[in-house]
Amino acid sequence: MPANPLPDAEQLLASLTDRMRPAVGPDTGLVGIHTGGVWLAERLHQALGIKLPLGTLDVSFYRDDFNKKGLRRNVKSSDIPFDVDGCKVVIVDDVLYTGRTIRAAMNELFDYGRPASIRLATLVNRGGRELPISADFTGAEISAGADESIELARDAQGRLSLQLTRN
Amino acid sequence: MKIHIKSGRLVDPKNGVDTARDLYVAAGKVIAVGDAPAGFSANRVIDAAGKIVCPGLVDLAVRLREPGYEYMATLESEMEAAIAGGVTSLACPPDTDPALDEPGLVEMLKFRAKNLNQAHVYPVGALTIGLKGERLTEMAELRDAGCVAFSQAEAPFANNQVLMHALEYAATFGFPVWLRPQDPALAGHGVAHDGEVATRLGLPAIPSSAEVIALSTILILARETGARIHVARLSSAEGVAMVREAKSRGLPVSCDIGIHHAHLSEMDIGYFDPNCHLLPPLRSLRDRDALRAGLADGTIDALCSDHTPVDEDVKQVPFSEAEAGATGVELLLPLALKWAAESQLPLSAAIDRITAKPAAILGIDAGHLAVGAAADICIFDSAEYWRVEPAALRSQGKNTPFSGIELCGRVSHTLVSGNIVYEKVNKNK
Amino acid sequence: MWLDPANPQLNKNGELHHLLSLEGLPAGVLRQILDTAESFVGVTQREVKKVPLLRGKAVFNLFFEPSTRTRTTFEIAAKRLSADVINLAINVSSQSKGESVLDTVANLAAMQADMFIVRHAASGAPYMIAKHVAPDIHVVNAGDGRHAHPTQGLLDMYTIRHYKGDFTKLRVAIVGDILHSRVARSQIHALTTLGCPEIRVIGPKTLLPSHVNRLGVQVYADMRQGLKDVDVVMMLRLQNERMKGALLPSAQEFYKYYGLTEDKLALAKSDAIVLHPGPMNRGVEIDSSVADGKQSVILPQVTFGIAIRMAVMSLLAGGQR
């Protein structure tokens, strides 16, 4: 039984969508980070009526912990089906924590081209930043202990939920 | 020196002895077995309680690496290794550099060996000049210089005609010819047995037929020329069957196998272990089992070490480039015992194959301990386990497939001509 | 009796530490390499084909047997991982013994090498090297004698999986000089591990290993019989020396009976794919019309080969978990 029950992910997504709506346009490039970020990005892409096709990133090849932890299993493909050069990109991830994943995502994105701007949308901002990175759009601020992790889950019907697990 | 070896179990297969019996040595000979001679007062008493007392081992193939290969090993180191292994008589193959094809070389070798006062050395002379397989050596001169037999070691004949003439010439004088059966063309550049392992590992292979075809040639020519043949280092099941058949037809042929082939097979190559690169190659399990059976039923007369010390550099290379051979004179005894134990044969069977039988092949009065025999004696603990540590071997050759393996049977004393030439120092483990 | 029962390629956690042979690698490891390679194929299709995974690492190409193709592929793969690559072509002629293999390796290890890519004419050479390097150095076998060419086997498996999917439903034929082929041995081991139910080897007896059937394959002397209804045809290169060594009478006779022509290929399934490790002897083991035809996947093999090698090097170089 979690001490602080986590908010409903679907509700957070709804409020995140509302926050993003005035800020995105027909030339916005949406890029989700595998795996939770892609689930969110797919929903946002549809809800916000984004014109450019959805991009996905697997940051495994850009992580900074390769020397300690090696390659993860289940490396997925990265796919940016629009031209990154001069594009206003919004990166989507489920949980913003240390900021290292976003740093890796930005490095990878720059290998595709030179974006005009990059903004970050995240469902949950749990603090604990180790790099100077912040979210432009957030669903909710939730604090958690160093021994806990917050994860996004998706059921068979596509319904999203947040889980808190102790490591 | 007068020596009393007491409380040991005397195993002398030639004389059918396997019982608790004391041994008395004086003036280099066995002067009594069982009860002390009247008035015998020993200078030295060796307590052999719990140990086996047997004739000093007779090893048919020990490479001493002199002359010419001193960077691999020296006469001194290999002779030390031999007596540490309980070997008191050994034959050395002619594949030195230069080959033992001149009386002067043989005399020098015998002279150097004699001065060490360790095992008796019986050089095997080269059959052809330089072992090139083309022109015959002066076998009679070599015999006078001390060669007990003649061989080509691992080198091929230029053609079968040379082989036949060599056998005829040797037969003229009754000289024994030792031959390792291998057809050079069929063997090609092979380094492993042509079987499943070589197929998987992609190693150039030597088929069994290379041995069988050469053996068939040798046996037929032996019969035609009347030469005394000894088949050296058999390796295949078919080869054993062929020798068995030849013996049953009355052909006076003898044969030996290397001690490694009594235990190992192609499977032991594992991940390309160069210590298992041997000549002849380690063949299949079926071949190995046939060799063991041949040793048991007497088709194969003797076990030898085929001692081949090499320097580390030539083994620390990929398998096919490694120099073939293993160091083994210090392991001959425990490995022979292991064969007998695993074949459910008495210990005396093992001793027989490394004393009486090889002595008969060499044609020397050795390998037994009746009264009057030379006091060449090996005393060992048949229940002592020890781990094979290459660095601790006295041989300069550290190339053994048994590295790290525990063997049973450890020499405690070796006597040659009544002198204690080796005594195991008891170190605390 | 070598006291090393453990698989020298895997660490205590069963993860890949060296890549020496496909024999003895669990299916899970093979699949992991193929899956990882898939992501790298995407990278090779981008404008910026590099990822920073091996930045700061030094990869040494130790080629004791010359090969421009394989060496170049490894070099490209390593550079795409941002590694530093040093090429060493070591001339091993019988006259010039020079430095021993182990001395060479020891010297290079002292120069902070992280990975050795080794090609050698003697089977087993990479095992010897792997046995003697420090625990944090990885060895990749780029081809040893007749024994193994694991990255080639892997890229062939990737190619088959890409076009055909499920290995458990395939009939595969390997044609040519299997006796001398490290590629064939690697292919056979990989196919067996990945569950291919029918592997056929086709060639004259002089070019088949004596105990090839113990590898779990079916042997065909008649190519037309052997190609019937197969899904994948893997051709092997025939070297000119084989004609001189009294193994074959002529290239012409070999081509007539064992060369892949259009009419022989027609006996296979209509959607069968044709692979070749390269370089090809056009008109000896394969017709140009087949090599350049619509069933040939020989060019994609090359692209996949870079991705496979990137995958292998990444999986090896990553830290122990």
mmCIF file of C-alpha atoms in Angstrom, chain B residues 51-361:
data_model
loop_
_atom_site.group_PDB
_atom_site.id
_atom_site.type_symbol
_atom_site.label_atom_id
_atom_site.label_comp_id
_atom_site.label_asym_id
_atom_site.label_seq_id
_atom_site.Cartn_x
_atom_site.Cartn_y
_atom_site.Cartn_z
ATOM 1 C CA LYS B 51 55.304 -49.275 -0.758
ATOM 2 C CA ILE B 52 55.836 -51.289 -3.905
ATOM 3 C CA VAL B 53 59.309 -52.461 -4.878
ATOM 4 C CA CYS B 54 59.587 -53.234 -8.570
ATOM 5 C CA PRO B 55 62.185 -53.375 -11.323
ATOM 6 C CA GLY B 56 63.304 -49.953 -12.514
ATOM 7 C CA LEU B 57 61.100 -48.815 -15.367
ATOM 8 C CA VAL B 58 62.200 -49.382 -18.936
ATOM 9 C CA ASP B 59 60.980 -46.579 -21.196
ATOM 10 C CA LEU B 60 61.175 -47.226 -24.937
ATOM 11 C CA ALA B 61 60.983 -43.592 -26.038
ATOM 12 C CA VAL B 62 62.496 -40.726 -24.129
ATOM 13 C CA ARG B 63 63.709 -37.722 -26.075
ATOM 14 C CA LEU B 64 66.788 -36.338 -24.373
ATOM 15 C CA ARG B 65 67.031 -33.498 -26.886
ATOM 16 C CA GLU B 66 70.784 -33.804 -27.284
ATOM 17 C CA PRO B 67 72.434 -33.173 -29.602
ATOM 18 C CA GLY B 68 70.868 -30.121 -31.168
ATOM 19 C CA TYR B 69 67.730 -29.257 -29.230
ATOM 20 C CA GLU B 70 69.245 -28.003 -26.038
ATOM 21 C CA TYR B 71 66.949 -24.995 -26.025
ATOM 22 C CA MET B 72 64.078 -27.373 -25.491
ATOM 23 C CA ALA B 73 65.710 -29.538 -22.857
ATOM 24 C CA THR B 74 69.117 -30.865 -21.881
ATOM 25 C CA LEU B 75 70.513 -34.290 -21.227
ATOM 26 C CA GLU B 76 70.938 -33.357 -17.583
ATOM 27 C CA SER B 77 67.380 -32.183 -17.037
ATOM 28 C CA GLU B 78 65.760 -35.080 -18.877
ATOM 29 C CA MET B 79 67.901 -37.703 -17.168
ATOM 30 C CA GLU B 80 66.892 -36.129 -13.830
ATOM 31 C CA ALA B 81 63.298 -36.352 -14.948
ATOM 32 C CA ALA B 82 63.696 -39.998 -15.899
ATOM 33 C CA ILE B 83 64.967 -41.167 -12.523
ATOM 34 C CA ALA B 84 62.377 -39.036 -10.755
ATOM 35 C CA GLY B 85 59.872 -41.074 -12.734
ATOM 36 C CA GLY B 86 61.464 -44.345 -11.640
ATOM 37 C CA VAL B 87 62.947 -45.031 -15.072
ATOM 38 C CA THR B 88 66.300 -46.840 -14.937
ATOM 39 C CA SER B 89 66.698 -47.825 -18.596
ATOM 40 C CA LEU B 90 65.574 -45.746 -21.528
ATOM 41 C CA ALA B 91 65.808 -45.773 -25.281
ATOM 42 C CA CYS B 92 66.130 -42.455 -27.055
ATOM 43 C CA PRO B 93 64.899 -41.908 -30.606
ATOM 44 C CA PRO B 94 67.301 -40.801 -33.360
ATOM 45 C CA ASP B 95 65.526 -37.527 -34.181
ATOM 46 C CA THR B 96 68.180 -35.283 -32.700
ATOM 47 C CA ASP B 97 70.029 -32.580 -34.639
ATOM 48 C CA PRO B 98 72.050 -33.949 -36.260
ATOM 49 C CA ALA B 99 70.193 -37.246 -36.357
ATOM 50 C CA LEU B 100 71.902 -40.216 -34.735
ATOM 51 C CA ASP B 101 73.249 -41.494 -38.035
ATOM 52 C CA GLU B 102 76.976 -41.527 -37.235
ATOM 53 C CA PRO B 103 78.833 -43.661 -34.708
ATOM 54 C CA GLY B 104 80.604 -40.603 -33.282
ATOM 55 C CA LEU B 105 77.320 -39.003 -32.289
ATOM 56 C CA VAL B 106 76.110 -42.197 -30.665
ATOM 57 C CA GLU B 107 79.343 -42.649 -28.742
ATOM 58 C CA MET B 108 79.264 -39.074 -27.524
ATOM 59 C CA LEU B 109 75.691 -39.445 -26.328
ATOM 60 C CA LYS B 110 76.434 -42.689 -24.523
ATOM 61 C CA PHE B 111 79.535 -41.186 -22.985
ATOM 62 C CA ARG B 112 77.727 -38.102 -21.704
ATOM 63 C CA ALA B 113 74.872 -40.204 -20.361
ATOM 64 C CA LYS B 114 77.196 -42.664 -18.651
ATOM 65 C CA ASN B 115 78.959 -39.882 -16.809
ATOM 66 C CA LEU B 116 75.735 -38.795 -15.205
ATOM 67 C CA ASN B 117 75.457 -42.158 -13.494
ATOM 68 C CA GLN B 118 71.731 -42.160 -13.768
ATOM 69 C CA ALA B 119 69.546 -44.304 -16.051
ATOM 70 C CA HIS B 120 71.076 -46.602 -18.668
ATOM 71 C CA VAL B 121 70.690 -45.029 -22.086
ATOM 72 C CA TYR B 122 70.112 -47.135 -25.206
ATOM 73 C CA PRO B 123 70.231 -45.021 -28.342
ATOM 74 C CA VAL B 124 68.063 -46.028 -31.278
ATOM 75 C CA GLY B 125 69.992 -45.299 -34.461
ATOM 76 C CA ALA B 126 68.737 -43.613 -37.607
ATOM 77 C CA LEU B 127 67.755 -46.004 -40.379
ATOM 78 C CA THR B 128 68.612 -43.529 -43.097
ATOM 79 C CA ILE B 129 71.140 -40.723 -43.334
ATOM 80 C CA GLY B 130 69.774 -37.579 -41.768
ATOM 81 C CA LEU B 131 66.464 -39.458 -41.393
ATOM 82 C CA LYS B 132 65.795 -38.298 -44.947
ATOM 83 C CA GLY B 133 64.426 -41.695 -45.890
ATOM 84 C CA GLU B 134 66.696 -42.093 -48.934
ATOM 85 C CA ARG B 135 70.056 -43.666 -48.112
ATOM 86 C CA LEU B 136 70.782 -46.310 -45.518
ATOM 87 C CA THR B 137 73.064 -45.610 -42.591
ATOM 88 C CA GLU B 138 75.999 -47.771 -41.601
ATOM 89 C CA MET B 139 73.841 -49.826 -39.312
ATOM 90 C CA ALA B 140 76.548 -52.289 -38.304
ATOM 91 C CA GLU B 141 78.894 -49.452 -37.317
ATOM 92 C CA LEU B 142 76.094 -47.794 -35.398
ATOM 93 C CA ARG B 143 75.306 -51.049 -33.665
ATOM 94 C CA ASP B 144 78.944 -51.332 -32.609
ATOM 95 C CA ALA B 145 78.765 -47.799 -31.260
ATOM 96 C CA GLY B 146 75.861 -48.849 -29.071
ATOM 97 C CA CYS B 147 72.585 -48.625 -30.972
ATOM 98 C CA VAL B 148 70.112 -51.295 -29.940
ATOM 99 C CA ALA B 149 67.665 -50.784 -32.798
ATOM 100 C CA PHE B 150 67.003 -48.558 -35.793
ATOM 101 C CA SER B 151 64.149 -46.271 -36.655
ATOM 102 C CA GLN B 152 62.992 -43.308 -38.698
ATOM 103 C CA ALA B 153 61.367 -41.657 -35.657
ATOM 104 C CA GLU B 154 58.603 -39.516 -37.231
ATOM 105 C CA ALA B 155 60.275 -39.064 -40.584
ATOM 106 C CA PRO B 156 58.909 -40.764 -43.716
ATOM 107 C CA PHE B 157 60.677 -42.939 -46.263
ATOM 108 C CA ALA B 158 61.123 -41.513 -49.738
ATOM 109 C CA ASN B 159 59.278 -44.574 -51.036
ATOM 110 C CA ASN B 160 58.485 -48.172 -50.128
ATOM 111 C CA GLN B 161 61.531 -49.455 -51.919
ATOM 112 C CA VAL B 162 63.811 -47.697 -49.445
ATOM 113 C CA LEU B 163 61.740 -49.169 -46.616
ATOM 114 C CA MET B 164 62.102 -52.626 -48.059
ATOM 115 C CA HIS B 165 65.858 -52.320 -48.544
ATOM 116 C CA ALA B 166 66.246 -50.945 -45.034
ATOM 117 C CA LEU B 167 64.383 -53.952 -43.651
ATOM 118 C CA GLU B 168 66.425 -56.359 -45.755
ATOM 119 C CA TYR B 169 69.689 -54.829 -44.651
ATOM 120 C CA ALA B 170 68.686 -54.830 -41.004
ATOM 121 C CA ALA B 171 67.506 -58.421 -41.345
ATOM 122 C CA THR B 172 70.948 -59.377 -42.607
ATOM 123 C CA PHE B 173 72.362 -58.634 -39.184
ATOM 124 C CA GLY B 174 69.266 -59.370 -37.169
ATOM 125 C CA PHE B 175 68.929 -55.727 -36.146
ATOM 126 C CA PRO B 176 65.498 -54.746 -34.812
ATOM 127 C CA VAL B 177 63.687 -52.029 -36.741
ATOM 128 C CA TRP B 178 61.196 -49.811 -34.962
ATOM 129 C CA LEU B 179 58.656 -48.153 -37.210
ATOM 130 C CA ARG B 180 55.827 -45.744 -36.581
ATOM 131 C CA PRO B 181 53.190 -46.576 -39.172
ATOM 132 C CA GLN B 182 52.052 -43.441 -40.992
ATOM 133 C CA ASP B 183 51.537 -42.891 -44.698
ATOM 134 C CA PRO B 184 52.909 -39.384 -45.243
ATOM 135 C CA ALA B 185 50.713 -38.552 -48.226
ATOM 136 C CA LEU B 186 47.494 -39.534 -46.469
ATOM 137 C CA ALA B 187 48.574 -37.762 -43.326
ATOM 138 C CA GLY B 188 49.347 -34.623 -45.300
ATOM 139 C CA HIS B 189 49.430 -31.562 -43.078
ATOM 140 C CA GLY B 190 47.003 -33.113 -40.651
ATOM 141 C CA VAL B 191 47.272 -32.324 -36.978
ATOM 142 C CA ALA B 192 44.305 -34.160 -35.476
ATOM 143 C CA HIS B 193 42.401 -37.399 -35.927
ATOM 144 C CA ASP B 194 39.994 -37.329 -38.855
ATOM 145 C CA GLY B 195 36.874 -37.586 -36.785
ATOM 146 C CA GLU B 196 34.057 -35.557 -35.320
ATOM 147 C CA VAL B 197 36.275 -33.224 -33.329
ATOM 148 C CA ALA B 198 38.464 -32.223 -36.283
ATOM 149 C CA THR B 199 35.308 -31.656 -38.317
ATOM 150 C CA ARG B 200 33.882 -29.323 -35.680
ATOM 151 C CA LEU B 201 37.093 -27.534 -34.918
ATOM 152 C CA GLY B 202 38.114 -27.228 -38.559
ATOM 153 C CA LEU B 203 41.501 -28.851 -38.012
ATOM 154 C CA PRO B 204 43.426 -30.477 -40.869
ATOM 155 C CA ALA B 205 43.047 -34.186 -40.234
ATOM 156 C CA ILE B 206 44.952 -37.477 -40.331
ATOM 157 C CA PRO B 207 42.646 -40.385 -41.122
ATOM 158 C CA SER B 208 43.098 -43.762 -39.421
ATOM 159 C CA SER B 209 43.762 -45.163 -42.859
ATOM 160 C CA ALA B 210 47.094 -43.312 -42.873
ATOM 161 C CA GLU B 211 48.187 -45.626 -40.052
ATOM 162 C CA VAL B 212 46.442 -48.768 -41.244
ATOM 163 C CA ILE B 213 47.773 -48.612 -44.785
ATOM 164 C CA ALA B 214 51.329 -47.986 -43.613
ATOM 165 C CA LEU B 215 51.027 -50.753 -41.028
ATOM 166 C CA SER B 216 49.833 -53.184 -43.637
ATOM 167 C CA THR B 217 52.865 -52.339 -45.787
ATOM 168 C CA ILE B 218 55.200 -52.758 -42.829
ATOM 169 C CA LEU B 219 53.751 -56.132 -41.812
ATOM 170 C CA ILE B 220 53.900 -57.543 -45.322
ATOM 171 C CA LEU B 221 57.484 -56.377 -45.856
ATOM 172 C CA ALA B 222 58.443 -57.720 -42.445
ATOM 173 C CA ARG B 223 57.179 -61.106 -43.431
ATOM 174 C CA GLU B 224 58.954 -60.974 -46.793
ATOM 175 C CA THR B 225 62.297 -59.737 -45.490
ATOM 176 C CA GLY B 226 62.356 -61.555 -42.178
ATOM 177 C CA ALA B 227 63.239 -58.349 -40.356
ATOM 178 C CA ARG B 228 62.500 -58.042 -36.634
ATOM 179 C CA ILE B 229 59.861 -55.368 -36.480
ATOM 180 C CA HIS B 230 58.619 -53.322 -33.566
ATOM 181 C CA VAL B 231 55.561 -51.196 -34.283
ATOM 182 C CA ALA B 232 55.950 -47.966 -32.376
ATOM 183 C CA ARG B 233 53.051 -45.814 -31.117
ATOM 184 C CA LEU B 234 49.951 -47.433 -32.475
ATOM 185 C CA SER B 235 46.851 -45.237 -32.327
ATOM 186 C CA SER B 236 43.883 -46.849 -34.082
ATOM 187 C CA ALA B 237 41.488 -49.696 -33.386
ATOM 188 C CA GLU B 238 42.062 -51.086 -36.853
ATOM 189 C CA GLY B 239 45.791 -50.990 -36.265
ATOM 190 C CA VAL B 240 45.405 -53.053 -33.109
ATOM 191 C CA ALA B 241 43.253 -55.567 -34.948
ATOM 192 C CA MET B 242 45.849 -55.848 -37.682
ATOM 193 C CA VAL B 243 48.675 -56.526 -35.213
ATOM 194 C CA ARG B 244 46.526 -59.057 -33.390
ATOM 195 C CA GLU B 245 45.883 -60.867 -36.642
ATOM 196 C CA ALA B 246 49.556 -60.780 -37.647
ATOM 197 C CA LYS B 247 50.621 -62.178 -34.271
ATOM 198 C CA SER B 248 48.044 -64.930 -34.510
ATOM 199 C CA ARG B 249 49.606 -65.943 -37.797
ATOM 200 C CA GLY B 250 52.941 -66.215 -36.074
ATOM 201 C CA LEU B 251 54.622 -63.052 -37.283
ATOM 202 C CA PRO B 252 57.315 -62.072 -34.749
ATOM 203 C CA VAL B 253 56.226 -58.485 -34.321
ATOM 204 C CA SER B 254 56.053 -56.424 -31.132
ATOM 205 C CA CYS B 255 54.275 -53.174 -30.545
ATOM 206 C CA ASP B 256 53.856 -50.288 -28.099
ATOM 207 C CA ILE B 257 51.654 -47.324 -27.468
ATOM 208 C CA GLY B 258 52.393 -43.986 -25.888
ATOM 209 C CA ILE B 259 50.979 -43.628 -22.406
ATOM 210 C CA HIS B 260 48.835 -40.641 -23.406
ATOM 211 C CA HIS B 261 46.985 -42.722 -25.972
ATOM 212 C CA ALA B 262 45.958 -45.175 -23.264
ATOM 213 C CA HIS B 263 43.973 -42.413 -21.609
ATOM 214 C CA LEU B 264 43.145 -39.538 -23.905
ATOM 215 C CA SER B 265 41.094 -39.157 -27.046
ATOM 216 C CA GLU B 266 40.223 -36.442 -29.546
ATOM 217 C CA MET B 267 37.616 -35.219 -27.056
ATOM 218 C CA ASP B 268 40.378 -33.976 -24.797
ATOM 219 C CA ILE B 269 41.427 -31.357 -27.321
ATOM 220 C CA GLY B 270 38.569 -29.289 -25.919
ATOM 221 C CA TYR B 271 39.049 -25.676 -26.902
ATOM 222 C CA PHE B 272 42.149 -26.290 -28.992
ATOM 223 C CA ASP B 273 44.473 -27.333 -26.135
ATOM 224 C CA PRO B 274 47.896 -27.501 -27.829
ATOM 225 C CA ASN B 275 49.073 -29.924 -25.125
ATOM 226 C CA CYS B 276 46.828 -32.472 -26.824
ATOM 227 C CA HIS B 277 48.564 -31.972 -30.160
ATOM 228 C CA LEU B 278 50.363 -35.309 -30.325
ATOM 229 C CA LEU B 279 51.785 -37.627 -32.960
ATOM 230 C CA PRO B 280 50.174 -39.959 -33.676
ATOM 231 C CA PRO B 281 47.032 -37.925 -33.015
ATOM 232 C CA LEU B 282 44.643 -38.738 -30.208
ATOM 233 C CA ARG B 283 41.898 -40.611 -31.979
ATOM 234 C CA SER B 284 38.305 -41.460 -31.102
ATOM 235 C CA LEU B 285 37.067 -42.994 -27.877
ATOM 236 C CA ARG B 286 36.502 -46.198 -29.780
ATOM 237 C CA ASP B 287 40.144 -46.231 -30.823
ATOM 238 C CA ARG B 288 41.274 -45.519 -27.289
ATOM 239 C CA ASP B 289 39.203 -48.355 -25.915
ATOM 240 C CA ALA B 290 40.666 -50.712 -28.520
ATOM 241 C CA LEU B 291 44.177 -49.646 -27.504
ATOM 242 C CA ARG B 292 43.378 -50.354 -23.866
ATOM 243 C CA ALA B 293 41.931 -53.740 -24.757
ATOM 244 C CA GLY B 294 45.000 -54.527 -26.889
ATOM 245 C CA LEU B 295 47.226 -53.653 -23.980
ATOM 246 C CA ALA B 296 45.212 -55.949 -21.746
ATOM 247 C CA ASP B 297 45.231 -58.976 -24.040
ATOM 248 C CA GLY B 298 48.895 -58.641 -24.969
ATOM 249 C CA THR B 299 48.453 -57.563 -28.577
ATOM 250 C CA ILE B 300 50.195 -54.399 -27.496
ATOM 251 C CA ASP B 301 53.271 -55.402 -25.561
ATOM 252 C CA ALA B 302 54.465 -52.263 -23.878
ATOM 253 C CA LEU B 303 53.652 -48.796 -22.684
ATOM 254 C CA CYS B 304 56.148 -45.997 -23.143
ATOM 255 C CA SER B 305 56.112 -42.321 -22.304
ATOM 256 C CA ASP B 306 57.069 -41.049 -25.790
ATOM 257 C CA HIS B 307 58.623 -38.259 -23.760
ATOM 258 C CA THR B 308 58.807 -35.146 -25.939
ATOM 259 C CA PRO B 309 59.770 -32.037 -23.998
ATOM 260 C CA VAL B 310 59.368 -28.798 -25.917
ATOM 261 C CA ASP B 311 59.996 -25.209 -24.971
ATOM 262 C CA GLU B 312 56.954 -23.141 -24.049
ATOM 263 C CA ASP B 313 57.121 -20.946 -27.144
ATOM 264 C CA VAL B 314 56.241 -23.765 -29.496
ATOM 265 C CA LYS B 315 53.169 -24.745 -27.514
ATOM 266 C CA GLN B 316 51.857 -21.223 -26.911
ATOM 267 C CA VAL B 317 50.719 -21.014 -30.511
ATOM 268 C CA PRO B 318 47.525 -22.030 -32.289
ATOM 269 C CA PHE B 319 46.916 -25.781 -32.172
ATOM 270 C CA SER B 320 47.930 -26.644 -35.717
ATOM 271 C CA GLU B 321 51.168 -24.658 -35.436
ATOM 272 C CA ALA B 322 52.211 -26.154 -32.123
ATOM 273 C CA GLU B 323 55.046 -28.630 -31.933
ATOM 274 C CA ALA B 324 53.560 -32.080 -31.380
ATOM 275 C CA GLY B 325 54.303 -34.070 -28.266
ATOM 276 C CA ALA B 326 54.014 -34.123 -24.509
ATOM 277 C CA THR B 327 56.415 -34.412 -21.608
ATOM 278 C CA GLY B 328 55.751 -37.717 -19.925
ATOM 279 C CA VAL B 329 58.652 -39.658 -18.444
ATOM 280 C CA GLU B 330 57.663 -38.563 -14.927
ATOM 281 C CA LEU B 331 54.078 -39.628 -15.501
ATOM 282 C CA LEU B 332 54.676 -43.052 -17.038
ATOM 283 C CA LEU B 333 54.284 -44.899 -13.744
ATOM 284 C CA PRO B 334 51.119 -43.307 -12.359
ATOM 285 C CA LEU B 335 49.472 -43.333 -15.777
ATOM 286 C CA ALA B 336 50.312 -47.022 -16.258
ATOM 287 C CA LEU B 337 48.852 -47.769 -12.821
ATOM 288 C CA LYS B 338 45.758 -45.776 -13.745
ATOM 289 C CA TRP B 339 45.288 -47.871 -16.872
ATOM 290 C CA ALA B 340 45.481 -51.135 -14.936
ATOM 291 C CA ALA B 341 43.153 -49.907 -12.197
ATOM 292 C CA GLU B 342 40.562 -48.695 -14.688
ATOM 293 C CA SER B 343 40.811 -51.925 -16.668
ATOM 294 C CA GLN B 344 40.300 -53.966 -13.513
ATOM 295 C CA LEU B 345 43.705 -55.572 -13.894
ATOM 296 C CA PRO B 346 46.164 -56.189 -11.086
ATOM 297 C CA LEU B 347 48.906 -53.661 -10.438
ATOM 298 C CA SER B 348 51.447 -56.206 -11.673
ATOM 299 C CA ALA B 349 49.946 -55.929 -15.170
ATOM 300 C CA ALA B 350 50.856 -52.245 -15.258
ATOM 301 C CA ILE B 351 54.371 -52.964 -13.996
ATOM 302 C CA ASP B 352 54.781 -55.691 -16.581
ATOM 303 C CA ARG B 353 54.033 -53.304 -19.441
ATOM 304 C CA ILE B 354 56.669 -50.839 -18.283
ATOM 305 C CA THR B 355 59.405 -53.213 -17.132
ATOM 306 C CA ALA B 356 59.595 -56.792 -18.397
ATOM 307 C CA LYS B 357 57.936 -56.264 -21.767
ATOM 308 C CA PRO B 358 59.885 -53.199 -22.886
ATOM 309 C CA ALA B 359 63.105 -54.850 -21.683
ATOM 310 C CA ALA B 360 62.339 -57.822 -23.922
ATOM 311 C CA ILE B 361 61.713 -55.494 -26.856
#
